Short mmCIF file of C-alpha atoms in Angstrom, two decimals:
data_model
loop_
_atom_site.label_atom_id
_atom_site.label_comp_id
_atom_site.label_asym_id
_atom_site.label_seq_id
_atom_site.Cartn_x
_atom_site.Cartn_y
_atom_site.Cartn_z
CA MET L 1 -5.36 -11.38 -0.55
CA SER L 2 -8.08 -9.85 1.32
CA PHE L 3 -11.70 -9.49 -0.12
CA ASP L 4 -14.62 -6.93 0.73
CA GLY L 5 -18.32 -8.12 0.31
CA ASN L 6 -18.09 -7.60 -3.20
CA LEU L 7 -15.08 -10.19 -3.31
CA LYS L 8 -12.99 -7.54 -5.01
CA ALA L 9 -9.43 -8.20 -3.99
CA PHE L 10 -7.01 -6.17 -2.76
CA PRO L 11 -3.46 -6.56 -1.88
CA SER L 12 -2.43 -6.68 1.96
CA LEU L 13 -0.02 -4.25 3.55
CA ARG L 14 2.25 -7.37 4.23
CA GLU L 15 2.10 -8.45 0.56
CA HIS L 16 2.63 -4.73 -0.39
CA TYR L 17 5.56 -4.04 2.24
CA ASP L 18 7.79 -7.47 1.18
CA ALA L 19 7.18 -6.19 -2.48
CA MET L 20 8.98 -3.15 -1.79
CA VAL L 21 11.54 -5.23 0.51
CA GLN L 22 12.22 -7.46 -2.48
CA ALA L 23 12.53 -4.24 -4.70
CA GLY L 24 14.87 -2.68 -2.41
CA ASP L 25 12.84 0.24 -1.56
CA VAL L 26 12.98 -0.64 2.29
CA GLU L 27 15.33 -2.60 4.42
CA ARG L 28 13.15 -5.73 6.07
CA ASP L 29 12.46 -4.83 9.48
CA PRO L 30 10.42 -7.26 11.80
CA ALA L 31 8.90 -4.55 13.75
CA GLN L 32 7.72 -2.74 10.58
CA ARG L 33 6.38 -6.13 9.40
CA ASP L 34 4.64 -7.14 12.26
CA LEU L 35 2.86 -3.71 12.20
CA THR L 36 1.82 -4.43 8.91
CA ASP L 37 0.02 -7.27 10.10
CA ARG L 38 -2.03 -5.11 12.67
CA TYR L 39 -2.97 -2.83 9.70
CA ASP L 40 -4.20 -5.77 7.70
CA ARG L 41 -6.64 -6.90 10.69
CA LEU L 42 -7.80 -3.31 10.74
CA ILE L 43 -8.49 -3.11 7.02
CA GLU L 44 -10.70 -6.46 7.60
CA GLU L 45 -12.73 -5.04 10.39
CA ILE L 46 -13.46 -1.64 8.54
CA CYS L 47 -14.46 -3.44 5.59
CA THR L 48 -16.54 -5.91 7.86
CA LYS L 49 -18.11 -2.78 9.73
CA ARG L 50 -18.77 -1.16 6.28
CA LEU L 51 -20.75 -4.57 5.38
CA SER L 52 -22.59 -4.66 8.45
CA ARG L 53 -23.84 -1.03 8.21
CA LYS L 54 -25.31 -1.91 4.64
CA SER L 55 -26.81 -4.77 6.09
CA SER L 56 -28.28 -3.26 9.22
CA ALA L 57 -29.63 -0.52 6.48
CA LEU L 58 -31.36 -3.31 4.50
CA GLY L 59 -32.63 -5.00 7.93
CA TRP L 60 -34.25 -1.86 8.67
CA LEU L 61 -35.96 -1.58 5.16
CA PHE L 62 -37.45 -4.75 5.48
CA GLY L 63 -38.26 -5.21 9.12
CA LYS L 64 -35.14 -7.30 10.30
CA ARG L 65 -33.41 -4.82 12.49
CA LYS L 66 -29.85 -6.26 13.49
CA GLU L 67 -27.98 -5.60 16.64
CA ALA L 68 -25.29 -2.77 16.08
CA ALA L 69 -21.87 -4.02 15.29
CA ALA L 70 -19.08 -3.22 17.80
CA PRO L 71 -17.25 -0.27 17.23
CA VAL L 72 -13.94 -0.75 15.43
CA LYS L 73 -10.88 0.02 17.49
CA GLY L 74 -8.07 2.06 15.74
CA LEU L 75 -4.40 2.35 15.98
CA TYR L 76 -2.19 4.83 17.50
CA VAL L 77 1.38 3.94 16.71
CA HIS L 78 4.11 5.67 18.32
CA GLY L 79 7.90 5.40 18.63
CA GLU L 80 11.21 7.55 17.77
CA VAL L 81 11.60 9.47 14.68
CA GLY L 82 12.45 8.00 11.36
CA ARG L 83 11.11 4.42 12.16
CA GLY L 84 8.70 3.98 9.55
CA LYS L 85 5.75 5.14 11.27
CA THR L 86 4.56 7.69 8.62
CA MET L 87 5.54 5.20 5.47
CA LEU L 88 3.18 2.26 7.17
CA MET L 89 0.41 4.54 7.93
CA ASP L 90 0.59 6.00 4.14
CA MET L 91 0.60 2.52 3.02
CA PHE L 92 -2.50 1.33 5.00
CA PHE L 93 -4.57 4.74 4.00
CA GLN L 94 -3.81 4.01 0.15
CA LEU L 95 -4.79 0.46 0.57
CA LEU L 96 -7.86 0.71 2.60
CA PRO L 97 -10.90 0.34 -0.09
CA ILE L 98 -13.36 2.77 1.06
CA GLU L 99 -14.15 6.34 -0.02
CA ARG L 100 -14.81 8.19 3.16
CA LYS L 101 -11.18 8.72 4.62
CA ARG L 102 -9.15 11.40 5.48
CA ARG L 103 -5.38 11.65 5.92
CA ALA L 104 -4.21 14.92 7.33
CA HIS L 105 -1.41 16.16 9.56
CA PHE L 106 -3.04 16.91 12.89
CA ASN L 107 -2.05 20.57 12.73
CA ASP L 108 -3.81 20.93 9.86
CA PHE L 109 -6.93 18.99 10.86
CA MET L 110 -7.31 21.11 14.08
CA ALA L 111 -6.81 24.39 12.15
CA ASP L 112 -9.77 23.38 9.98
CA VAL L 113 -11.79 22.50 13.18
CA HIS L 114 -11.21 25.53 14.64
CA GLU L 115 -12.17 27.21 11.10
CA ARG L 116 -15.48 25.38 11.46
CA ILE L 117 -16.32 26.14 14.91
CA TYR L 118 -15.46 29.91 14.18
CA ALA L 119 -18.07 29.62 11.28
CA HIS L 120 -20.72 28.37 13.25
CA ARG L 121 -20.36 30.76 16.02
CA GLN L 122 -20.92 33.55 13.53
CA ALA L 123 -23.98 31.49 12.03
CA HIS L 124 -25.11 31.34 15.48
CA LYS L 125 -24.65 34.98 16.06
CA ARG L 126 -26.65 35.81 12.67
CA GLY L 127 -29.45 33.88 14.05
CA GLU L 128 -29.21 31.06 11.16
CA THR L 129 -28.84 27.99 13.72
CA LYS L 130 -30.27 27.62 17.12
CA GLN L 131 -27.68 25.49 18.37
CA ASP L 132 -25.27 27.22 20.17
CA ASP L 133 -22.77 24.60 20.96
CA PRO L 134 -20.48 24.40 17.87
CA ILE L 135 -19.22 20.88 18.76
CA PRO L 136 -21.87 18.31 17.79
CA PRO L 137 -22.49 20.13 14.42
CA VAL L 138 -19.10 20.11 13.69
CA ALA L 139 -18.11 16.32 14.62
CA GLU L 140 -21.41 15.41 12.37
CA ALA L 141 -19.92 17.32 9.72
CA LEU L 142 -16.65 15.70 10.28
CA SER L 143 -17.88 12.32 10.41
CA GLN L 144 -20.05 12.48 7.17
CA GLN L 145 -17.06 13.57 5.46
CA ALA L 146 -14.82 10.71 6.75
CA TRP L 147 -15.26 7.96 9.15
CA VAL L 148 -11.74 7.01 9.04
CA LEU L 149 -9.10 9.56 10.03
CA CYS L 150 -5.48 8.95 9.62
CA PHE L 151 -3.19 11.73 11.49
CA ASP L 152 0.51 12.02 10.91
CA GLU L 153 2.19 13.27 13.76
CA PHE L 154 -0.06 13.49 16.76
CA THR L 155 0.87 15.85 19.11
CA VAL L 156 -0.83 18.47 21.35
CA THR L 157 0.93 21.97 22.16
CA ASP L 158 -2.02 24.37 21.86
CA ILE L 159 -4.03 25.12 24.72
CA ALA L 160 -7.02 25.82 22.45
CA ASP L 161 -6.59 22.31 20.94
CA ALA L 162 -6.20 20.55 24.41
CA MET L 163 -9.33 22.19 25.69
CA ILE L 164 -11.79 20.85 22.90
CA LEU L 165 -10.22 17.21 21.94
CA SER L 166 -12.10 15.52 24.73
CA ARG L 167 -15.74 16.63 23.57
CA LEU L 168 -14.68 16.64 19.99
CA PHE L 169 -13.27 13.17 19.76
CA SER L 170 -16.01 11.84 22.33
CA ALA L 171 -18.34 12.81 19.68
CA LEU L 172 -16.74 11.52 16.75
CA PHE L 173 -16.41 8.16 18.35
CA GLU L 174 -19.93 8.25 19.07
CA ARG L 175 -20.61 8.55 15.46
CA GLY L 176 -18.36 5.55 14.48
CA VAL L 177 -15.28 7.21 13.15
CA VAL L 178 -11.94 5.24 13.55
CA LEU L 179 -8.87 6.85 14.35
CA VAL L 180 -5.44 5.75 13.14
CA ALA L 181 -2.38 7.94 14.18
CA THR L 182 1.22 8.30 14.43
CA SER L 183 3.12 10.07 17.16
CA ASN L 184 6.46 10.24 18.83
CA VAL L 185 4.98 9.89 22.18
CA ALA L 186 2.82 7.49 23.93
CA PRO L 187 -0.78 8.78 24.69
CA ASP L 188 -0.09 9.15 28.62
CA ASN L 189 2.71 11.62 27.36
CA LEU L 190 0.56 13.89 25.17
CA TYR L 191 0.41 17.57 26.20
CA ARG L 192 3.03 16.80 29.00
CA ASP L 193 3.78 19.71 31.37
CA GLY L 194 0.95 21.65 29.28
CA LEU L 195 -0.87 24.35 30.84
CA ASN L 196 -4.12 22.83 32.64
CA ARG L 197 -2.90 19.35 31.67
CA GLN L 198 -5.56 17.78 34.10
CA LEU L 199 -8.37 19.32 32.00
CA PHE L 200 -6.76 17.36 29.11
CA LEU L 201 -6.57 14.28 30.38
CA PRO L 202 -10.16 12.73 30.10
CA PHE L 203 -9.24 13.06 26.31
CA VAL L 204 -6.28 10.65 27.00
CA ALA L 205 -8.73 8.10 28.76
CA ILE L 206 -11.15 8.36 25.79
CA LEU L 207 -8.23 7.63 23.01
CA LYS L 208 -7.06 4.78 24.81
CA GLN L 209 -10.59 3.17 25.01
CA HIS L 210 -10.92 3.68 21.30
CA VAL L 211 -7.51 2.62 19.81
CA ASP L 212 -4.92 0.02 20.35
CA VAL L 213 -1.69 1.61 21.40
CA VAL L 214 1.50 -0.04 19.28
CA ASN L 215 4.93 1.06 20.14
CA LEU L 216 7.08 0.77 16.62
CA ASP L 217 10.42 0.02 18.13
CA SER L 218 12.44 -0.30 14.84
CA ARG L 219 16.00 -0.41 14.76
CA THR L 220 17.20 2.84 13.44
CA ASP L 221 16.38 6.14 12.07
CA TYR L 222 16.05 5.28 8.35
CA ARG L 223 16.05 9.03 7.46
CA LEU L 224 19.48 9.46 8.63
CA GLU L 225 20.47 6.46 6.77
CA LYS L 226 19.56 8.08 3.46
CA LEU L 227 21.22 11.32 4.11
CA ASP L 228 23.09 13.22 1.55
CA ARG L 229 23.22 16.55 2.98
CA GLN L 230 22.76 19.69 0.86
CA PRO L 231 24.23 23.36 1.97
CA VAL L 232 20.84 24.57 2.93
CA TYR L 233 21.62 24.57 6.78
CA LEU L 234 24.40 26.95 8.17
CA THR L 235 26.26 26.91 11.22
CA PRO L 236 27.72 28.51 13.35
CA LEU L 237 26.32 32.20 13.38
CA GLY L 238 28.81 34.62 12.03
CA LEU L 239 29.99 37.21 9.34
CA GLU L 240 30.57 34.03 7.10
CA THR L 241 27.35 32.40 7.68
CA THR L 242 25.58 35.62 7.35
CA SER L 243 27.10 36.14 3.80
CA ARG L 244 26.46 32.62 2.69
CA MET L 245 22.70 33.19 3.68
CA ASN L 246 22.99 36.45 1.62
CA GLU L 247 24.07 34.53 -1.55
CA ALA L 248 21.84 31.71 -1.10
CA TRP L 249 18.87 34.22 -1.24
CA ALA L 250 20.30 36.29 -4.13
CA ASP L 251 20.92 33.04 -6.06
CA TYR L 252 17.35 31.90 -4.97
CA THR L 253 15.46 34.74 -5.97
CA ASP L 254 17.64 35.28 -9.13
CA GLY L 255 16.81 39.00 -9.47
CA LYS L 256 13.29 38.87 -9.09
CA ALA L 257 11.35 41.68 -7.29
CA GLU L 258 11.71 41.77 -3.50
CA LYS L 259 9.68 43.97 -1.38
CA PRO L 260 7.85 43.87 1.83
CA ALA L 261 4.49 42.11 2.17
CA ILE L 262 1.47 41.64 4.75
CA ILE L 263 -0.67 38.25 5.13
CA ARG L 264 -3.84 38.98 6.74
CA ILE L 265 -5.49 35.71 8.47
CA LYS L 266 -8.42 36.05 10.80
CA GLY L 267 -8.04 40.12 11.20
CA ARG L 268 -4.57 40.34 12.24
CA ASP L 269 -1.38 41.05 10.06
CA ILE L 270 1.79 39.09 9.52
CA GLU L 271 4.35 41.49 8.18
CA ILE L 272 7.24 40.31 6.19
CA ARG L 273 10.29 42.50 5.45
CA HIS L 274 11.69 40.27 2.53
CA ALA L 275 9.42 38.50 0.05
CA VAL L 276 9.51 37.56 -3.53
CA GLU L 277 5.86 36.77 -4.16
CA GLY L 278 4.70 33.03 -4.87
CA LEU L 279 8.29 32.19 -4.46
CA ALA L 280 10.16 32.98 -1.20
CA ALA L 281 10.23 34.86 2.14
CA ARG L 282 12.74 35.53 4.24
CA PHE L 283 12.43 36.01 8.45
CA THR L 284 14.72 35.98 11.21
CA PHE L 285 14.28 33.45 13.93
CA ASP L 286 12.34 36.07 16.42
CA GLU L 287 9.86 37.41 13.61
CA LEU L 288 8.64 33.26 13.36
CA CYS L 289 9.02 32.35 16.80
CA ALA L 290 9.03 35.19 19.33
CA ARG L 291 5.97 36.38 18.21
CA PRO L 292 2.55 34.79 19.16
CA LEU L 293 1.90 32.91 15.94
CA GLY L 294 0.17 29.29 15.29
CA ALA L 295 -0.12 26.55 13.29
CA SER L 296 -2.78 28.35 10.61
CA ASP L 297 -0.23 31.43 10.39
CA TYR L 298 2.66 29.23 9.49
CA MET L 299 0.36 27.31 7.38
CA ALA L 300 -0.58 30.64 5.44
CA ILE L 301 2.86 31.71 5.04
CA VAL L 302 3.78 28.39 3.41
CA LYS L 303 0.71 28.81 1.10
CA HIS L 304 1.94 32.19 -0.15
CA TYR L 305 5.76 31.47 -0.26
CA PRO L 306 7.01 27.84 -0.54
CA THR L 307 10.64 28.60 0.26
CA LEU L 308 11.49 30.15 3.40
CA PHE L 309 15.01 31.51 4.78
CA ILE L 310 15.15 31.64 8.41
CA ASP L 311 18.12 33.52 10.02
CA ASP L 312 19.94 33.26 13.11
CA VAL L 313 18.08 30.03 15.09
CA PRO L 314 19.55 30.55 18.68
CA VAL L 315 20.36 27.40 21.07
CA LEU L 316 17.19 27.33 23.12
CA ASP L 317 16.74 26.22 26.70
CA TYR L 318 14.03 26.07 29.33
CA THR L 319 13.35 29.62 29.52
CA ARG L 320 12.77 29.78 25.95
CA ARG L 321 10.43 27.06 25.67
CA ASN L 322 7.63 29.18 24.04
CA GLU L 323 9.86 30.01 21.08
CA ALA L 324 11.04 26.16 21.02
CA LYS L 325 7.62 25.14 20.87
CA ARG L 326 6.53 27.67 17.96
CA PHE L 327 9.76 26.56 16.00
CA ILE L 328 8.91 22.81 17.01
CA LEU L 329 5.28 23.83 15.24
CA LEU L 330 6.89 25.80 12.35
CA VAL L 331 9.17 22.94 11.25
CA ASP L 332 6.25 20.56 11.37
CA VAL L 333 4.32 22.61 9.27
CA LEU L 334 7.15 23.19 6.60
CA TYR L 335 7.83 19.66 6.69
CA ASP L 336 4.26 18.42 6.00
CA HIS L 337 3.82 20.70 3.26
CA HIS L 338 7.18 20.03 1.70
CA ALA L 339 8.62 23.40 1.94
CA ARG L 340 12.06 24.30 1.03
CA LEU L 341 14.00 25.58 4.03
CA PHE L 342 17.19 27.69 4.36
CA VAL L 343 18.29 27.87 7.89
CA SER L 344 21.54 29.63 9.70
CA ALA L 345 21.83 28.63 13.31
CA GLU L 346 24.01 28.53 16.07
CA ALA L 347 24.28 25.26 16.33
CA LEU L 348 23.68 21.62 14.63
CA PRO L 349 19.94 20.56 14.81
CA GLU L 350 20.58 18.15 17.63
CA LYS L 351 22.32 20.61 19.78
CA LEU L 352 19.70 23.47 19.38
CA TYR L 353 17.34 22.74 22.46
CA GLN L 354 19.26 22.10 25.54
CA ALA L 355 16.67 21.49 28.17
CA LYS L 356 16.17 17.94 29.60
CA THR L 357 13.00 18.32 30.72
CA GLY L 358 9.54 19.31 29.44
CA THR L 359 7.13 18.50 26.60
CA GLU L 360 9.66 20.29 24.03
CA ALA L 361 12.58 18.19 24.88
CA PHE L 362 10.68 15.34 23.63
CA GLU L 363 9.35 16.87 20.46
CA PHE L 364 12.74 18.50 19.56
CA ASP L 365 13.71 15.08 18.69
CA ARG L 366 11.41 14.94 15.84
CA THR L 367 12.28 18.05 14.86
CA ALA L 368 16.18 17.80 14.61
CA SER L 369 15.47 14.66 12.60
CA ARG L 370 13.55 16.59 10.08
CA LEU L 371 15.81 19.41 9.80
CA PHE L 372 18.37 16.85 8.82
CA GLU L 373 16.09 15.08 6.29
CA MET L 374 15.06 18.50 4.89
CA GLN L 375 18.74 18.91 3.82
CA SER L 376 18.56 15.77 1.93
CA ALA L 377 18.87 15.43 -1.91
CA GLU L 378 16.04 13.41 -1.92
CA TYR L 379 13.67 15.90 0.00
CA LEU L 380 14.91 18.77 -1.76
CA ASP L 381 14.21 17.03 -5.45
CA ALA L 382 10.78 16.29 -3.91
CA SER L 383 10.18 20.03 -2.86
CA LYS L 384 11.68 21.44 -6.01
CA GLU L 385 9.10 19.13 -8.10
CA LYS L 386 6.10 20.41 -5.84
CA ILE L 387 7.02 24.05 -6.15
CA GLY L 388 8.19 23.58 -9.64
CA ALA L 389 11.57 25.53 -9.22
#
């Protein structure tokens, strides 16, 4: 057991993980077990930091000011898909005994940041604030809400994100925020081959100063071991596959009224040709990935339609890397929101992206793994509970 300053016991990650192994919920893995020890040490450091904050506050009150405690270094855990990174980070988040903590998919967090920046700039235009730089007040507000941030699938593909990350996280770290993140790539490979990457590199240096980097080199992709695929990913493209997608759409919508729809987001319209309000929407690949859509657009779609049908996903190569980037982002958003997905594609997930170079080649491994998992009975049952279908 471990203890906070009130001597209130809380279970360690090691104990929790061992109990899951004993119950048969997970298979024992040495690399995962070693990482539980790293997380347990981080919990101890965070709790000690919290107590030192309280002590410093009391010292100021009674005239005995103490030296500021050293900042807590977070964790950046990277490794191939399906190695248990998210599972262990979620265990850490659940067991961390503080209130001001936040767990989010990185894309969701950055969408929130951009909304806050936009709102601050509008307030400045209206004369409601004299602060013309939105980063300090946004960082202050974020740090007041949570001083431990947990990000799943830390990845940078958006130039707008890349340009503000250095300043934003410098401000967050200055305010004592602790970062814990999972990623498929090491920090040095973030935003690899991205536009104006040299402007992003200061963020990598700042990140490595404030986190310990751990490679979770686990033995296998556990998600694929659990796979019991359902007929929701249809390939190859052709008349038979189109017919099966049409049948699936008809069965899923079950005679409910279908009509075109429009989602308005930030003054732009996302047109949807086939939609059943609150249930499902149907798109072609080009409608979702050949148009200039981003994470906030995909999140708005999922908010309105928890099930998506996507027709005619092609095999992609480097000449279509922009479409590949959007498809990677789309699958990330759908997966993180546990949306249900029906797909017709030219090839199996692991064959959809043919390029061997560029950031997308790295990231498409995660996309392929998620497309496989989203076919599993386990995933579909969980999504059914979420959408009430």
